[in-house]
């Protein structure tokens, strides 16, 4: 009975959520698009000509938002065809994702060497400079939570480490990484890991992230050499 009440309460909150209604109106697949939008508005993450990688991209709202921003920059660039983005987005997930115009999507696990090589080819195939790297890595990845604090913290920490390792290999020196994480057990360790890799580390809690949720976002900028 309590579980049914919880499910009904969640559904009611979801249906009344202004960000859910905005997502439906604006054509985004999930309300998560507005979390990225708020952080981008604050930190100016997405800029013209960028190469962006979206880790754990499904259902695709972050890639949608990034693509829309790059299209806005393309409209200001006379050399970019109308409606085309000024930049490149490569997305990857273990789950299928419905196609998004101008976004290259790979289905697979980038921890596997063959998938990582495929991802790298997708990122770099059209770039003029062979050794050019990524400007921005986004990760809205989250584990399936068990409710066991230590186990969930370990899973979240593992995803953070994966995003960090990828960024260390592929980001430009002035690049940025934005990940989702959760306050609680293991959070301080993730922050410390970020501080070892980036010169600037900042937590972000956009208004679109529900207040009662432990969800937060961590931004790292400028790789340490």
GROMACS .gro file of C-alpha atoms in nm:
model
  225
    1UNK     CA    1   0.000   0.000   0.000
    2UNK     CA    2   0.276   0.243   0.094
    3UNK     CA    3   0.464   0.157  -0.224
    4UNK     CA    4   0.154   0.224  -0.435
    5UNK     CA    5   0.105   0.557  -0.259
    6UNK     CA    6   0.471   0.647  -0.327
    7UNK     CA    7   0.429   0.561  -0.696
    8UNK     CA    8   0.109   0.766  -0.719
    9UNK     CA    9   0.273   1.062  -0.543
   10UNK     CA   10   0.573   1.044  -0.778
   11UNK     CA   11   0.347   1.026  -1.083
   12UNK     CA   12   0.142   1.322  -0.962
   13UNK     CA   13   0.457   1.527  -0.898
   14UNK     CA   14   0.591   1.428  -1.239
   15UNK     CA   15   0.274   1.527  -1.423
   16UNK     CA   16   0.261   1.862  -1.242
   17UNK     CA   17   0.631   1.933  -1.285
   18UNK     CA   18   0.679   2.258  -1.484
   19UNK     CA   19   1.002   2.125  -1.637
   20UNK     CA   20   0.820   1.815  -1.766
   21UNK     CA   21   0.564   2.043  -1.930
   22UNK     CA   22   0.842   2.262  -2.074
   23UNK     CA   23   1.020   1.956  -2.213
   24UNK     CA   24   0.702   1.843  -2.387
   25UNK     CA   25   0.648   2.192  -2.528
   26UNK     CA   26   1.011   2.239  -2.641
   27UNK     CA   27   1.047   1.888  -2.785
   28UNK     CA   28   1.302   1.756  -2.535
   29UNK     CA   29   1.293   1.388  -2.445
   30UNK     CA   30   1.345   1.452  -2.074
   31UNK     CA   31   1.338   1.737  -1.823
   32UNK     CA   32   1.714   1.681  -1.775
   33UNK     CA   33   1.774   1.915  -2.070
   34UNK     CA   34   1.699   2.211  -1.843
   35UNK     CA   35   1.957   2.100  -1.587
   36UNK     CA   36   2.224   2.125  -1.855
   37UNK     CA   37   2.074   2.450  -1.986
   38UNK     CA   38   2.093   2.617  -1.644
   39UNK     CA   39   2.454   2.508  -1.593
   40UNK     CA   40   2.543   2.618  -1.946
   41UNK     CA   41   2.378   2.957  -1.888
   42UNK     CA   42   2.586   3.000  -1.572
   43UNK     CA   43   2.920   2.862  -1.693
   44UNK     CA   44   2.905   2.916  -2.072
   45UNK     CA   45   3.016   2.559  -2.139
   46UNK     CA   46   2.900   2.525  -2.499
   47UNK     CA   47   3.065   2.747  -2.759
   48UNK     CA   48   3.089   2.767  -3.136
   49UNK     CA   49   3.300   2.504  -3.311
   50UNK     CA   50   3.318   2.266  -3.015
   51UNK     CA   51   3.358   1.890  -3.023
   52UNK     CA   52   3.134   1.747  -2.749
   53UNK     CA   53   3.109   1.391  -2.618
   54UNK     CA   54   2.795   1.281  -2.433
   55UNK     CA   55   2.862   0.972  -2.220
   56UNK     CA   56   2.555   0.774  -2.116
   57UNK     CA   57   2.343   0.982  -2.349
   58UNK     CA   58   2.007   0.798  -2.364
   59UNK     CA   59   1.733   0.907  -2.394
   60UNK     CA   60   1.916   1.202  -2.550
   61UNK     CA   61   1.799   1.529  -2.393
   62UNK     CA   62   2.153   1.651  -2.319
   63UNK     CA   63   2.258   1.581  -2.678
   64UNK     CA   64   1.944   1.758  -2.798
   65UNK     CA   65   2.023   2.068  -2.594
   66UNK     CA   66   2.391   2.071  -2.700
   67UNK     CA   67   2.291   2.032  -3.064
   68UNK     CA   68   2.040   2.319  -3.038
   69UNK     CA   69   2.308   2.545  -2.891
   70UNK     CA   70   2.553   2.458  -3.169
   71UNK     CA   71   2.281   2.526  -3.428
   72UNK     CA   72   2.235   2.872  -3.273
   73UNK     CA   73   2.606   2.936  -3.324
   74UNK     CA   74   2.578   2.797  -3.679
   75UNK     CA   75   2.311   3.054  -3.761
   76UNK     CA   76   2.564   3.327  -3.682
   77UNK     CA   77   2.832   3.167  -3.900
   78UNK     CA   78   2.779   3.248  -4.268
   79UNK     CA   79   2.991   2.949  -4.369
   80UNK     CA   80   2.760   2.700  -4.192
   81UNK     CA   81   2.458   2.569  -4.386
   82UNK     CA   82   2.122   2.684  -4.249
   83UNK     CA   83   1.998   2.468  -3.961
   84UNK     CA   84   2.333   2.294  -3.916
   85UNK     CA   85   2.538   2.302  -3.594
   86UNK     CA   86   2.869   2.484  -3.567
   87UNK     CA   87   3.041   2.192  -3.397
   88UNK     CA   88   3.023   1.818  -3.348
   89UNK     CA   89   2.849   1.588  -3.099
   90UNK     CA   90   2.925   1.221  -3.043
   91UNK     CA   91   2.700   1.031  -2.800
   92UNK     CA   92   2.732   0.683  -2.655
   93UNK     CA   93   2.521   0.462  -2.429
   94UNK     CA   94   2.463   0.100  -2.333
   95UNK     CA   95   2.095   0.159  -2.415
   96UNK     CA   96   1.954   0.238  -2.759
   97UNK     CA   97   1.883   0.603  -2.834
   98UNK     CA   98   1.647   0.736  -3.098
   99UNK     CA   99   1.840   0.928  -3.364
  100UNK     CA  100   1.903   1.300  -3.324
  101UNK     CA  101   1.990   1.506  -3.631
  102UNK     CA  102   2.364   1.583  -3.659
  103UNK     CA  103   2.450   1.370  -3.352
  104UNK     CA  104   2.663   1.059  -3.404
  105UNK     CA  105   2.540   0.785  -3.170
  106UNK     CA  106   2.723   0.466  -3.074
  107UNK     CA  107   2.559   0.177  -2.891
  108UNK     CA  108   2.805   0.007  -2.657
  109UNK     CA  109   3.031   0.017  -2.353
  110UNK     CA  110   3.333   0.247  -2.395
  111UNK     CA  111   3.518   0.041  -2.132
  112UNK     CA  112   3.558  -0.219  -2.408
  113UNK     CA  113   3.864  -0.147  -2.623
  114UNK     CA  114   3.684  -0.211  -2.954
  115UNK     CA  115   3.400   0.029  -2.861
  116UNK     CA  116   3.646   0.292  -2.734
  117UNK     CA  117   3.833   0.276  -3.067
  118UNK     CA  118   3.503   0.314  -3.251
  119UNK     CA  119   3.418   0.612  -3.031
  120UNK     CA  120   3.757   0.772  -3.097
  121UNK     CA  121   3.712   0.725  -3.473
  122UNK     CA  122   3.370   0.889  -3.455
  123UNK     CA  123   3.513   1.184  -3.261
  124UNK     CA  124   3.820   1.248  -3.473
  125UNK     CA  125   3.729   1.133  -3.826
  126UNK     CA  126   3.633   1.475  -3.961
  127UNK     CA  127   3.876   1.690  -3.764
  128UNK     CA  128   4.150   1.857  -3.965
  129UNK     CA  129   4.417   1.813  -3.703
  130UNK     CA  130   4.470   1.447  -3.623
  131UNK     CA  131   4.565   1.513  -3.260
  132UNK     CA  132   4.291   1.767  -3.190
  133UNK     CA  133   4.098   1.677  -2.877
  134UNK     CA  134   3.754   1.716  -2.725
  135UNK     CA  135   3.632   2.049  -2.583
  136UNK     CA  136   3.358   1.922  -2.352
  137UNK     CA  137   3.264   1.586  -2.199
  138UNK     CA  138   2.913   1.549  -2.058
  139UNK     CA  139   2.803   1.259  -1.839
  140UNK     CA  140   2.451   1.221  -1.705
  141UNK     CA  141   2.532   0.856  -1.628
  142UNK     CA  142   2.387   0.707  -1.310
  143UNK     CA  143   2.391   0.350  -1.181
  144UNK     CA  144   2.086   0.141  -1.101
  145UNK     CA  145   2.055   0.222  -0.731
  146UNK     CA  146   2.011  -0.065  -0.487
  147UNK     CA  147   1.931   0.138  -0.176
  148UNK     CA  148   2.246   0.007  -0.008
  149UNK     CA  149   2.450   0.323   0.053
  150UNK     CA  150   2.800   0.175   0.029
  151UNK     CA  151   2.722  -0.028  -0.284
  152UNK     CA  152   2.552   0.267  -0.455
  153UNK     CA  153   2.841   0.500  -0.363
  154UNK     CA  154   3.088   0.253  -0.514
  155UNK     CA  155   2.886   0.234  -0.837
  156UNK     CA  156   2.859   0.612  -0.862
  157UNK     CA  157   3.230   0.650  -0.787
  158UNK     CA  158   3.312   0.402  -1.061
  159UNK     CA  159   3.112   0.599  -1.319
  160UNK     CA  160   3.284   0.920  -1.210
  161UNK     CA  161   3.625   0.755  -1.249
  162UNK     CA  162   3.532   0.633  -1.597
  163UNK     CA  163   3.438   0.986  -1.703
  164UNK     CA  164   3.757   1.125  -1.548
  165UNK     CA  165   3.979   0.869  -1.719
  166UNK     CA  166   3.814   0.937  -2.054
  167UNK     CA  167   3.856   1.312  -2.004
  168UNK     CA  168   4.223   1.284  -1.911
  169UNK     CA  169   4.287   1.101  -2.237
  170UNK     CA  170   4.069   1.303  -2.470
  171UNK     CA  171   4.009   1.656  -2.336
  172UNK     CA  172   4.195   1.963  -2.448
  173UNK     CA  173   4.397   2.132  -2.174
  174UNK     CA  174   4.128   2.403  -2.144
  175UNK     CA  175   3.841   2.154  -2.176
  176UNK     CA  176   3.566   2.076  -1.927
  177UNK     CA  177   3.389   1.773  -1.779
  178UNK     CA  178   3.039   1.785  -1.630
  179UNK     CA  179   2.905   1.478  -1.448
  180UNK     CA  180   2.604   1.384  -1.240
  181UNK     CA  181   2.667   1.253  -0.890
  182UNK     CA  182   2.486   1.229  -0.556
  183UNK     CA  183   2.549   1.390  -0.220
  184UNK     CA  184   2.616   1.133   0.046
  185UNK     CA  185   2.857   0.845   0.089
  186UNK     CA  186   3.143   0.869  -0.160
  187UNK     CA  187   3.071   1.223  -0.280
  188UNK     CA  188   3.375   1.382  -0.113
  189UNK     CA  189   3.598   1.118  -0.272
  190UNK     CA  190   3.465   1.207  -0.618
  191UNK     CA  191   3.535   1.577  -0.549
  192UNK     CA  192   3.891   1.492  -0.443
  193UNK     CA  193   3.941   1.286  -0.760
  194UNK     CA  194   3.827   1.585  -0.966
  195UNK     CA  195   4.068   1.817  -0.784
  196UNK     CA  196   4.357   1.590  -0.879
  197UNK     CA  197   4.267   1.624  -1.247
  198UNK     CA  198   4.127   1.978  -1.286
  199UNK     CA  199   4.244   2.322  -1.178
  200UNK     CA  200   3.886   2.444  -1.123
  201UNK     CA  201   3.621   2.223  -0.961
  202UNK     CA  202   3.270   2.345  -0.878
  203UNK     CA  203   2.945   2.178  -0.768
  204UNK     CA  204   2.625   2.278  -0.943
  205UNK     CA  205   2.263   2.229  -0.831
  206UNK     CA  206   2.034   2.373  -1.101
  207UNK     CA  207   1.676   2.460  -1.016
  208UNK     CA  208   1.557   2.189  -1.255
  209UNK     CA  209   1.712   1.931  -1.021
  210UNK     CA  210   1.447   1.860  -0.759
  211UNK     CA  211   1.533   2.009  -0.418
  212UNK     CA  212   1.460   1.688  -0.228
  213UNK     CA  213   1.686   1.487  -0.458
  214UNK     CA  214   2.045   1.413  -0.355
  215UNK     CA  215   2.140   1.463  -0.719
  216UNK     CA  216   2.402   1.725  -0.789
  217UNK     CA  217   2.647   1.797  -1.070
  218UNK     CA  218   3.022   1.841  -1.062
  219UNK     CA  219   3.210   2.059  -1.310
  220UNK     CA  220   3.581   2.032  -1.372
  221UNK     CA  221   3.768   2.278  -1.597
  222UNK     CA  222   4.127   2.316  -1.717
  223UNK     CA  223   4.329   1.996  -1.692
  224UNK     CA  224   4.628   1.994  -1.462
  225UNK     CA  225   4.949   1.911  -1.646
   0.00000   0.00000   0.00000
